[in-house]
Each structure stands twice: as C-alpha cells, then as structure tokens.
Amino acid sequence: TISIAMSFFAQILPQFQSVQIEGDLVQTSFLDAVEAFIPLFDKMGTVFKPVKSDIGGNVEKLKKSNAASPNPWLQNLVKAEIDGGKTKQKNSATESLLWLKRGLEFNFLLLRAVADTDEEVTAVARTAYDNSLSKHHGFIVKKTFGAAMLGAPKRAALIASLGPDEATVKNDIKAWLAVAEPQLKTIVKFYEDNKLEA
C-alpha cells in the first residue's frame, strides 16, 4: 500500500490558519477553509453524504449572500439581516450560518473524540450527535441518524484514510482543532449573544 506522507488535517491546516478573528467576527475566508474540510466526508463513507451536502450547501448559500453584499467578516452578513429584520427568511445568511455552525459543532466534537480516545467512530459519532445536533432534530430525524451511524467506518479504516499512522493523525487533528475551534466558538458566541440560536 502507498503511505500518505501528510495527513488530511496537516493539508487543510494552513487554510484555517489564514482565517483571522477580530473581536466577535470571523473572516469570510472561513468559508473557503470549510470547503477544504468537506472532502473529509468522502473518507467517512456514504453515511456522511447528508452531512457533506448540508455543510456544502450552507457554505454555498453564505458565499452567495457575501457575493450580493461583500463583507470581509462573516457575522456582518448576519448583522445586516438583524438590522433589516430578515433573520427568519428562508435561505438567509442567518439561517445558513446557524446550520453550518451546528453541523461543524457535531463534526468538531466527533473529531475531538477520535483524537482523544480509542473508541470506534460509531460510538463517538453518537455521543457527538447527542451533544450537538440532536437537540435541533425531531424524533424521526434522530432515529434515522442513529440508524445511519451504524454504517460509520471502523476507526482503523478512518485513521488509515486520513494519514500515515494513528499518532500522526491524532496529533494533526489536535493541531487543526487548536486553530479551527476558536473560529467556530466565535461564531457560536455570536449566535448566543444575539439570541439567534432558535
């Protein structure tokens, strides 16, 4: 087999490192960094296709919002909708960033557990879901998600798809999270401070 010289997370780290945070704002280049993150779901199997589609769709909606009214700061797209009373409109930047944030919270929790434990992906995905997305989903979606997680890849297969060895992959996930988590937490705090977590 061909060994992967650089892990997936080492490859995408520079894009997240280029994203600036200023106060309660994250640069819109965060969307480009998230696009670099999306191929992770191809490595996680078909069960993660809906997650890939959801995150990718929200990134595209936010890019369209920014193209219509360019701003270097992601939360300013939402602030303009707050000022215009448009936060509840379908496909608003507010709604798109809300669901992007929620999807990323789930994935960051899952990846933190992959890096910090030796548990199988099915178990850490279920825990991550219970601590993030489940509170925003109805009964049927919760049951569907729970059943789908049974199709998550085995830990060894996931690690092998992400880098040369487990130690490298775990360390690179932690290094990536050290950069990406503060960006996500800034968005989470913005939603909490503006009471937009509906």
mmCIF file of N, CA and C in Angstrom, residues 35-155:
data_model
loop_
_atom_site.group_PDB
_atom_site.id
_atom_site.type_symbol
_atom_site.label_atom_id
_atom_site.label_comp_id
_atom_site.label_asym_id
_atom_site.label_seq_id
_atom_site.Cartn_x
_atom_site.Cartn_y
_atom_site.Cartn_z
ATOM 1 N N GLU A 35 -14.642 24.673 3.034
ATOM 2 C CA GLU A 35 -14.678 23.925 1.758
ATOM 3 C C GLU A 35 -13.508 22.946 1.675
ATOM 4 N N ALA A 36 -12.355 23.328 2.187
ATOM 5 C CA ALA A 36 -11.198 22.426 2.182
ATOM 6 C C ALA A 36 -11.430 21.244 3.127
ATOM 7 N N PHE A 37 -12.258 21.454 4.148
ATOM 8 C CA PHE A 37 -12.586 20.432 5.148
ATOM 9 C C PHE A 37 -13.596 19.406 4.616
ATOM 10 N N ILE A 38 -14.460 19.824 3.707
ATOM 11 C CA ILE A 38 -15.575 18.994 3.232
ATOM 12 C C ILE A 38 -15.142 17.637 2.655
ATOM 13 N N PRO A 39 -14.004 17.499 1.951
ATOM 14 C CA PRO A 39 -13.611 16.176 1.451
ATOM 15 C C PRO A 39 -13.409 15.121 2.551
ATOM 16 N N LEU A 40 -13.310 15.544 3.788
ATOM 17 C CA LEU A 40 -13.231 14.591 4.903
ATOM 18 C C LEU A 40 -14.394 13.610 4.833
ATOM 19 N N PHE A 41 -15.577 14.091 4.463
ATOM 20 C CA PHE A 41 -16.768 13.247 4.483
ATOM 21 C C PHE A 41 -16.703 12.123 3.453
ATOM 22 N N ASP A 42 -15.944 12.312 2.383
ATOM 23 C CA ASP A 42 -15.752 11.231 1.415
ATOM 24 C C ASP A 42 -14.965 10.090 2.056
ATOM 25 N N LYS A 43 -14.106 10.410 2.999
ATOM 26 C CA LYS A 43 -13.306 9.403 3.692
ATOM 27 C C LYS A 43 -14.116 8.692 4.780
ATOM 28 N N MET A 44 -15.242 9.278 5.156
ATOM 29 C CA MET A 44 -16.046 8.731 6.244
ATOM 30 C C MET A 44 -17.183 7.846 5.738
ATOM 31 N N GLY A 45 -17.295 7.683 4.442
ATOM 32 C CA GLY A 45 -18.273 6.759 3.894
ATOM 33 C C GLY A 45 -19.587 7.409 3.518
ATOM 34 N N THR A 46 -20.435 6.614 2.883
ATOM 35 C CA THR A 46 -21.703 7.127 2.355
ATOM 36 C C THR A 46 -22.635 7.624 3.450
ATOM 37 N N VAL A 47 -22.477 7.112 4.662
ATOM 38 C CA VAL A 47 -23.347 7.542 5.756
ATOM 39 C C VAL A 47 -23.190 9.037 6.037
ATOM 40 N N PHE A 48 -22.052 9.615 5.681
ATOM 41 C CA PHE A 48 -21.808 11.029 5.931
ATOM 42 C C PHE A 48 -22.134 11.919 4.727
ATOM 43 N N LYS A 49 -22.685 11.348 3.650
ATOM 44 C CA LYS A 49 -23.059 12.150 2.477
ATOM 45 C C LYS A 49 -24.063 13.251 2.823
ATOM 46 N N PRO A 50 -25.090 12.983 3.653
ATOM 47 C CA PRO A 50 -26.013 14.071 4.007
ATOM 48 C C PRO A 50 -25.318 15.208 4.770
ATOM 49 N N VAL A 51 -24.353 14.858 5.610
ATOM 50 C CA VAL A 51 -23.605 15.874 6.357
ATOM 51 C C VAL A 51 -22.793 16.720 5.387
ATOM 52 N N LYS A 52 -22.138 16.048 4.437
ATOM 53 C CA LYS A 52 -21.356 16.752 3.414
ATOM 54 C C LYS A 52 -22.247 17.696 2.621
ATOM 55 N N SER A 53 -23.397 17.215 2.221
ATOM 56 C CA SER A 53 -24.334 18.013 1.434
ATOM 57 C C SER A 53 -24.845 19.213 2.223
ATOM 58 N N ASP A 54 -25.174 18.998 3.483
ATOM 59 C CA ASP A 54 -25.693 20.066 4.336
ATOM 60 C C ASP A 54 -24.643 21.161 4.544
ATOM 61 N N ILE A 55 -23.438 20.760 4.916
ATOM 62 C CA ILE A 55 -22.377 21.743 5.162
ATOM 63 C C ILE A 55 -22.012 22.460 3.862
ATOM 64 N N GLY A 56 -21.850 21.718 2.786
ATOM 65 C CA GLY A 56 -21.527 22.324 1.493
ATOM 66 C C GLY A 56 -22.610 23.274 1.020
ATOM 67 N N GLY A 57 -23.867 22.883 1.202
ATOM 68 C CA GLY A 57 -24.981 23.746 0.804
ATOM 69 C C GLY A 57 -25.016 25.044 1.579
ATOM 70 N N ASN A 58 -24.744 24.970 2.871
ATOM 71 C CA ASN A 58 -24.742 26.194 3.680
ATOM 72 C C ASN A 58 -23.562 27.094 3.342
ATOM 73 N N VAL A 59 -22.420 26.502 3.030
ATOM 74 C CA VAL A 59 -21.270 27.306 2.587
ATOM 75 C C VAL A 59 -21.634 28.049 1.298
ATOM 76 N N GLU A 60 -22.255 27.346 0.348
ATOM 77 C CA GLU A 60 -22.638 27.978 -0.918
ATOM 78 C C GLU A 60 -23.638 29.117 -0.706
ATOM 79 N N LYS A 61 -24.634 28.903 0.144
ATOM 80 C CA LYS A 61 -25.620 29.958 0.431
ATOM 81 C C LYS A 61 -24.937 31.183 1.033
ATOM 82 N N LEU A 62 -23.982 30.946 1.939
ATOM 83 C CA LEU A 62 -23.276 32.071 2.570
ATOM 84 C C LEU A 62 -22.381 32.795 1.564
ATOM 85 N N LYS A 63 -21.775 32.052 0.662
ATOM 86 C CA LYS A 63 -20.954 32.688 -0.373
ATOM 87 C C LYS A 63 -21.819 33.545 -1.296
ATOM 88 N N LYS A 64 -23.033 33.068 -1.606
ATOM 89 C CA LYS A 64 -23.958 33.857 -2.431
ATOM 90 C C LYS A 64 -24.359 35.133 -1.694
ATOM 91 N N SER A 65 -24.651 35.013 -0.409
ATOM 92 C CA SER A 65 -25.010 36.193 0.394
ATOM 93 C C SER A 65 -23.869 37.191 0.394
ATOM 94 N N ASN A 66 -22.648 36.688 0.526
ATOM 95 C CA ASN A 66 -21.497 37.585 0.563
ATOM 96 C C ASN A 66 -21.229 38.198 -0.808
ATOM 97 N N ALA A 67 -21.486 37.452 -1.866
ATOM 98 C CA ALA A 67 -21.300 37.999 -3.221
ATOM 99 C C ALA A 67 -22.290 39.129 -3.487
ATOM 100 N N ALA A 68 -23.502 38.997 -2.942
ATOM 101 C CA ALA A 68 -24.530 40.025 -3.138
ATOM 102 C C ALA A 68 -24.214 41.298 -2.364
ATOM 103 N N SER A 69 -23.551 41.130 -1.227
ATOM 104 C CA SER A 69 -23.204 42.279 -0.385
ATOM 105 C C SER A 69 -21.865 41.984 0.289
ATOM 106 N N PRO A 70 -20.757 42.154 -0.457
ATOM 107 C CA PRO A 70 -19.442 41.733 0.019
ATOM 108 C C PRO A 70 -19.034 42.342 1.360
ATOM 109 N N ASN A 71 -18.518 41.472 2.222
ATOM 110 C CA ASN A 71 -18.037 41.897 3.531
ATOM 111 C C ASN A 71 -16.929 40.948 3.955
ATOM 112 N N PRO A 72 -15.842 41.463 4.504
ATOM 113 C CA PRO A 72 -14.754 40.574 4.905
ATOM 114 C C PRO A 72 -15.053 39.779 6.184
ATOM 115 N N TRP A 73 -16.127 40.132 6.881
ATOM 116 C CA TRP A 73 -16.443 39.490 8.159
ATOM 117 C C TRP A 73 -17.761 38.733 8.062
ATOM 118 N N LEU A 74 -17.723 37.465 8.385
ATOM 119 C CA LEU A 74 -18.869 36.570 8.233
ATOM 120 C C LEU A 74 -20.093 37.033 9.028
ATOM 121 N N GLN A 75 -19.892 37.395 10.280
ATOM 122 C CA GLN A 75 -21.036 37.780 11.112
ATOM 123 C C GLN A 75 -21.691 39.074 10.653
ATOM 124 N N ASN A 76 -20.978 39.899 9.886
ATOM 125 C CA ASN A 76 -21.597 41.131 9.382
ATOM 126 C C ASN A 76 -22.715 40.836 8.384
ATOM 127 N N LEU A 77 -22.649 39.677 7.724
ATOM 128 C CA LEU A 77 -23.756 39.261 6.859
ATOM 129 C C LEU A 77 -25.022 39.089 7.700
ATOM 130 N N VAL A 78 -24.845 38.510 8.877
ATOM 131 C CA VAL A 78 -25.973 38.292 9.790
ATOM 132 C C VAL A 78 -26.408 39.612 10.427
ATOM 133 N N LYS A 79 -25.440 40.444 10.805
ATOM 134 C CA LYS A 79 -25.783 41.739 11.408
ATOM 135 C C LYS A 79 -26.647 42.573 10.462
ATOM 136 N N ALA A 80 -26.338 42.529 9.169
ATOM 137 C CA ALA A 80 -27.146 43.274 8.188
ATOM 138 C C ALA A 80 -28.575 42.731 8.160
ATOM 139 N N GLU A 81 -28.729 41.418 8.307
ATOM 140 C CA GLU A 81 -30.076 40.835 8.344
ATOM 141 C C GLU A 81 -30.793 41.162 9.649
ATOM 142 N N ILE A 82 -30.053 41.243 10.744
ATOM 143 C CA ILE A 82 -30.658 41.655 12.016
ATOM 144 C C ILE A 82 -31.200 43.071 11.863
ATOM 145 N N ASP A 83 -30.350 43.964 11.321
ATOM 146 C CA ASP A 83 -30.756 45.366 11.126
ATOM 147 C C ASP A 83 -31.938 45.491 10.172
ATOM 148 N N GLY A 84 -32.006 44.609 9.166
ATOM 149 C CA GLY A 84 -33.083 44.668 8.182
ATOM 150 C C GLY A 84 -34.287 43.809 8.537
ATOM 151 N N GLY A 85 -34.247 43.162 9.698
ATOM 152 C CA GLY A 85 -35.354 42.305 10.117
ATOM 153 C C GLY A 85 -35.548 41.092 9.218
ATOM 154 N N LYS A 86 -34.449 40.568 8.663
ATOM 155 C CA LYS A 86 -34.548 39.470 7.695
ATOM 156 C C LYS A 86 -33.953 38.155 8.196
ATOM 157 N N THR A 87 -33.712 38.029 9.490
ATOM 158 C CA THR A 87 -33.041 36.832 10.009
ATOM 159 C C THR A 87 -33.864 35.558 9.860
ATOM 160 N N LYS A 88 -35.171 35.677 9.800
ATOM 161 C CA LYS A 88 -36.044 34.490 9.743
ATOM 162 C C LYS A 88 -36.397 34.075 8.317
ATOM 163 N N GLN A 89 -35.915 34.826 7.322
ATOM 164 C CA GLN A 89 -36.220 34.482 5.936
ATOM 165 C C GLN A 89 -35.533 33.171 5.542
ATOM 166 N N LYS A 90 -36.228 32.402 4.717
ATOM 167 C CA LYS A 90 -35.666 31.146 4.224
ATOM 168 C C LYS A 90 -34.397 31.442 3.428
ATOM 169 N N ASN A 91 -33.387 30.619 3.637
ATOM 170 C CA ASN A 91 -32.083 30.748 2.973
ATOM 171 C C ASN A 91 -31.345 32.038 3.332
ATOM 172 N N SER A 92 -31.704 32.637 4.452
ATOM 173 C CA SER A 92 -30.974 33.830 4.892
ATOM 174 C C SER A 92 -29.565 33.429 5.322
ATOM 175 N N ALA A 93 -28.670 34.393 5.352
ATOM 176 C CA ALA A 93 -27.316 34.133 5.862
ATOM 177 C C ALA A 93 -27.397 33.687 7.321
ATOM 178 N N THR A 94 -28.350 34.246 8.060
ATOM 179 C CA THR A 94 -28.526 33.888 9.472
ATOM 180 C C THR A 94 -28.838 32.403 9.609
ATOM 181 N N GLU A 95 -29.790 31.927 8.818
ATOM 182 C CA GLU A 95 -30.178 30.509 8.864
ATOM 183 C C GLU A 95 -29.034 29.620 8.354
ATOM 184 N N SER A 96 -28.378 30.025 7.283
ATOM 185 C CA SER A 96 -27.296 29.226 6.701
ATOM 186 C C SER A 96 -26.117 29.108 7.659
ATOM 187 N N LEU A 97 -25.728 30.213 8.272
ATOM 188 C CA LEU A 97 -24.609 30.168 9.215
ATOM 189 C C LEU A 97 -25.006 29.386 10.467
ATOM 190 N N LEU A 98 -26.258 29.489 10.888
ATOM 191 C CA LEU A 98 -26.742 28.729 12.041
ATOM 192 C C LEU A 98 -26.569 27.230 11.805
ATOM 193 N N TRP A 99 -27.024 26.742 10.648
ATOM 194 C CA TRP A 99 -26.927 25.309 10.371
ATOM 195 C C TRP A 99 -25.505 24.874 10.035
ATOM 196 N N LEU A 100 -24.709 25.767 9.450
ATOM 197 C CA LEU A 100 -23.293 25.453 9.250
ATOM 198 C C LEU A 100 -22.617 25.296 10.607
ATOM 199 N N LYS A 101 -22.884 26.222 11.497
ATOM 200 C CA LYS A 101 -22.330 26.179 12.856
ATOM 201 C C LYS A 101 -22.710 24.878 13.549
ATOM 202 N N ARG A 102 -23.975 24.504 13.469
ATOM 203 C CA ARG A 102 -24.444 23.280 14.128
ATOM 204 C C ARG A 102 -23.772 22.034 13.546
ATOM 205 N N GLY A 103 -23.672 21.980 12.223
ATOM 206 C CA GLY A 103 -23.008 20.837 11.585
ATOM 207 C C GLY A 103 -21.546 20.741 11.961
ATOM 208 N N LEU A 104 -20.889 21.885 12.022
ATOM 209 C CA LEU A 104 -19.475 21.886 12.405
ATOM 210 C C LEU A 104 -19.295 21.532 13.878
ATOM 211 N N GLU A 105 -20.204 21.975 14.735
ATOM 212 C CA GLU A 105 -20.116 21.601 16.155
ATOM 213 C C GLU A 105 -20.135 20.078 16.298
ATOM 214 N N PHE A 106 -21.039 19.419 15.594
ATOM 215 C CA PHE A 106 -21.103 17.954 15.617
ATOM 216 C C PHE A 106 -19.775 17.350 15.154
ATOM 217 N N ASN A 107 -19.276 17.814 14.023
ATOM 218 C CA ASN A 107 -18.053 17.245 13.465
ATOM 219 C C ASN A 107 -16.827 17.520 14.321
ATOM 220 N N PHE A 108 -16.751 18.700 14.903
ATOM 221 C CA PHE A 108 -15.613 19.012 15.757
ATOM 222 C C PHE A 108 -15.631 18.129 17.007
ATOM 223 N N LEU A 109 -16.815 17.900 17.587
ATOM 224 C CA LEU A 109 -16.929 17.001 18.751
ATOM 225 C C LEU A 109 -16.513 15.580 18.368
ATOM 226 N N LEU A 110 -16.957 15.127 17.215
ATOM 227 C CA LEU A 110 -16.606 13.792 16.742
ATOM 228 C C LEU A 110 -15.087 13.677 16.559
ATOM 229 N N LEU A 111 -14.499 14.654 15.911
ATOM 230 C CA LEU A 111 -13.060 14.602 15.649
ATOM 231 C C LEU A 111 -12.239 14.759 16.919
ATOM 232 N N ARG A 112 -12.719 15.558 17.857
ATOM 233 C CA ARG A 112 -12.041 15.673 19.157
ATOM 234 C C ARG A 112 -11.999 14.298 19.824
ATOM 235 N N ALA A 113 -13.108 13.566 19.778
ATOM 236 C CA ALA A 113 -13.159 12.232 20.383
ATOM 237 C C ALA A 113 -12.268 11.241 19.636
ATOM 238 N N VAL A 114 -12.193 11.337 18.311
ATOM 239 C CA VAL A 114 -11.295 10.474 17.545
ATOM 240 C C VAL A 114 -9.851 10.733 17.974
ATOM 241 N N ALA A 115 -9.505 11.998 18.199
ATOM 242 C CA ALA A 115 -8.134 12.359 18.581
ATOM 243 C C ALA A 115 -7.818 12.018 20.040
ATOM 244 N N ASP A 116 -8.827 12.087 20.908
ATOM 245 C CA ASP A 116 -8.580 11.931 22.347
ATOM 246 C C ASP A 116 -8.860 10.543 22.902
ATOM 247 N N THR A 117 -9.553 9.694 22.136
ATOM 248 C CA THR A 117 -9.915 8.367 22.641
ATOM 249 C C THR A 117 -9.548 7.308 21.611
ATOM 250 N N ASP A 118 -9.802 6.071 21.981
ATOM 251 C CA ASP A 118 -9.613 4.962 21.046
ATOM 252 C C ASP A 118 -10.951 4.314 20.711
ATOM 253 N N GLU A 119 -12.043 5.026 20.971
ATOM 254 C CA GLU A 119 -13.373 4.486 20.714
ATOM 255 C C GLU A 119 -13.653 4.401 19.218
ATOM 256 N N GLU A 120 -14.577 3.517 18.869
ATOM 257 C CA GLU A 120 -14.990 3.368 17.476
ATOM 258 C C GLU A 120 -15.761 4.607 17.019
ATOM 259 N N VAL A 121 -15.753 4.859 15.731
ATOM 260 C CA VAL A 121 -16.398 6.030 15.148
ATOM 261 C C VAL A 121 -17.902 6.030 15.445
ATOM 262 N N THR A 122 -18.531 4.871 15.388
ATOM 263 C CA THR A 122 -19.966 4.785 15.671
ATOM 264 C C THR A 122 -20.284 5.347 17.049
ATOM 265 N N ALA A 123 -19.492 4.977 18.045
ATOM 266 C CA ALA A 123 -19.733 5.430 19.419
ATOM 267 C C ALA A 123 -19.488 6.928 19.568
ATOM 268 N N VAL A 124 -18.388 7.429 19.021
ATOM 269 C CA VAL A 124 -18.089 8.857 19.189
ATOM 270 C C VAL A 124 -19.041 9.715 18.360
ATOM 271 N N ALA A 125 -19.497 9.185 17.224
ATOM 272 C CA ALA A 125 -20.469 9.929 16.405
ATOM 273 C C ALA A 125 -21.791 10.053 17.160
ATOM 274 N N ARG A 126 -22.210 8.986 17.797
ATOM 275 C CA ARG A 126 -23.466 9.018 18.549
ATOM 276 C C ARG A 126 -23.384 10.022 19.713
ATOM 277 N N THR A 127 -22.274 10.003 20.436
ATOM 278 C CA THR A 127 -22.087 10.939 21.552
ATOM 279 C C THR A 127 -22.031 12.376 21.040
ATOM 280 N N ALA A 128 -21.289 12.594 19.955
ATOM 281 C CA ALA A 128 -21.190 13.940 19.377
ATOM 282 C C ALA A 128 -22.567 14.420 18.933
ATOM 283 N N TYR A 129 -23.340 13.550 18.315
ATOM 284 C CA TYR A 129 -24.696 13.903 17.869
ATOM 285 C C TYR A 129 -25.579 14.258 19.066
ATOM 286 N N ASP A 130 -25.531 13.421 20.095
ATOM 287 C CA ASP A 130 -26.343 13.667 21.297
ATOM 288 C C ASP A 130 -26.008 15.011 21.943
ATOM 289 N N ASN A 131 -24.745 15.432 21.821
ATOM 290 C CA ASN A 131 -24.302 16.685 22.442
ATOM 291 C C ASN A 131 -24.344 17.886 21.507
ATOM 292 N N SER A 132 -24.911 17.712 20.323
ATOM 293 C CA SER A 132 -24.961 18.838 19.374
ATOM 294 C C SER A 132 -26.272 18.848 18.593
ATOM 295 N N LEU A 133 -26.302 18.192 17.471
ATOM 296 C CA LEU A 133 -27.423 18.276 16.543
ATOM 297 C C LEU A 133 -28.741 17.711 17.066
ATOM 298 N N SER A 134 -28.697 16.728 17.945
ATOM 299 C CA SER A 134 -29.930 16.048 18.349
ATOM 300 C C SER A 134 -30.958 17.001 18.950
ATOM 301 N N LYS A 135 -30.500 18.045 19.639
ATOM 302 C CA LYS A 135 -31.454 18.978 20.262
ATOM 303 C C LYS A 135 -32.185 19.846 19.226
ATOM 304 N N HIS A 136 -31.747 19.793 17.979
ATOM 305 C CA HIS A 136 -32.377 20.583 16.913
ATOM 306 C C HIS A 136 -33.166 19.717 15.936
ATOM 307 N N HIS A 137 -33.188 18.407 16.177
ATOM 308 C CA HIS A 137 -33.861 17.476 15.282
ATOM 309 C C HIS A 137 -35.081 16.868 15.950
ATOM 310 N N GLY A 138 -36.084 16.541 15.141
ATOM 311 C CA GLY A 138 -37.271 15.857 15.633
ATOM 312 C C GLY A 138 -37.017 14.369 15.794
ATOM 313 N N PHE A 139 -38.023 13.668 16.295
ATOM 314 C CA PHE A 139 -37.932 12.250 16.606
ATOM 315 C C PHE A 139 -37.485 11.411 15.409
ATOM 316 N N ILE A 140 -38.102 11.628 14.252
ATOM 317 C CA ILE A 140 -37.809 10.798 13.079
ATOM 318 C C ILE A 140 -36.372 11.009 12.611
ATOM 319 N N VAL A 141 -35.916 12.264 12.569
ATOM 320 C CA VAL A 141 -34.536 12.542 12.145
ATOM 321 C C VAL A 141 -33.554 11.926 13.136
ATOM 322 N N LYS A 142 -33.856 12.022 14.427
ATOM 323 C CA LYS A 142 -32.973 11.412 15.448
ATOM 324 C C LYS A 142 -32.839 9.912 15.225
ATOM 325 N N LYS A 143 -33.960 9.246 14.984
ATOM 326 C CA LYS A 143 -33.933 7.789 14.770
ATOM 327 C C LYS A 143 -33.189 7.448 13.482
ATOM 328 N N THR A 144 -33.415 8.220 12.443
ATOM 329 C CA THR A 144 -32.741 7.994 11.166
ATOM 330 C C THR A 144 -31.235 8.177 11.326
ATOM 331 N N PHE A 145 -30.849 9.230 12.034
ATOM 332 C CA PHE A 145 -29.429 9.498 12.242
ATOM 333 C C PHE A 145 -28.784 8.376 13.047
ATOM 334 N N GLY A 146 -29.476 7.948 14.106
ATOM 335 C CA GLY A 146 -28.941 6.868 14.936
ATOM 336 C C GLY A 146 -28.713 5.600 14.140
ATOM 337 N N ALA A 147 -29.669 5.253 13.288
ATOM 338 C CA ALA A 147 -29.528 4.058 12.450
ATOM 339 C C ALA A 147 -28.402 4.241 11.434
ATOM 340 N N ALA A 148 -28.307 5.429 10.869
ATOM 341 C CA ALA A 148 -27.271 5.693 9.863
ATOM 342 C C ALA A 148 -25.870 5.580 10.457
ATOM 343 N N MET A 149 -25.701 5.988 11.705
ATOM 344 C CA MET A 149 -24.377 5.956 12.323
ATOM 345 C C MET A 149 -23.828 4.538 12.449
ATOM 346 N N LEU A 150 -24.712 3.540 12.381
ATOM 347 C CA LEU A 150 -24.248 2.147 12.403
ATOM 348 C C LEU A 150 -23.403 1.842 11.173
ATOM 349 N N GLY A 151 -23.541 2.662 10.140
ATOM 350 C CA GLY A 151 -22.757 2.487 8.921
ATOM 351 C C GLY A 151 -21.465 3.297 8.892
ATOM 352 N N ALA A 152 -21.126 3.927 10.007
ATOM 353 C CA ALA A 152 -19.875 4.713 10.072
ATOM 354 C C ALA A 152 -18.679 3.776 9.892
ATOM 355 N N PRO A 153 -17.585 4.292 9.361
ATOM 356 C CA PRO A 153 -16.418 3.438 9.131
ATOM 357 C C PRO A 153 -15.792 2.966 10.448
ATOM 358 N N LYS A 154 -15.097 1.878 10.376
ATOM 359 C CA LYS A 154 -14.324 1.409 11.534
ATOM 360 C C LYS A 154 -13.203 2.421 11.783
ATOM 361 N N ARG A 155 -12.838 2.554 13.019
ATOM 362 C CA ARG A 155 -11.809 3.514 13.414
ATOM 363 C C ARG A 155 -10.507 3.311 12.622
#
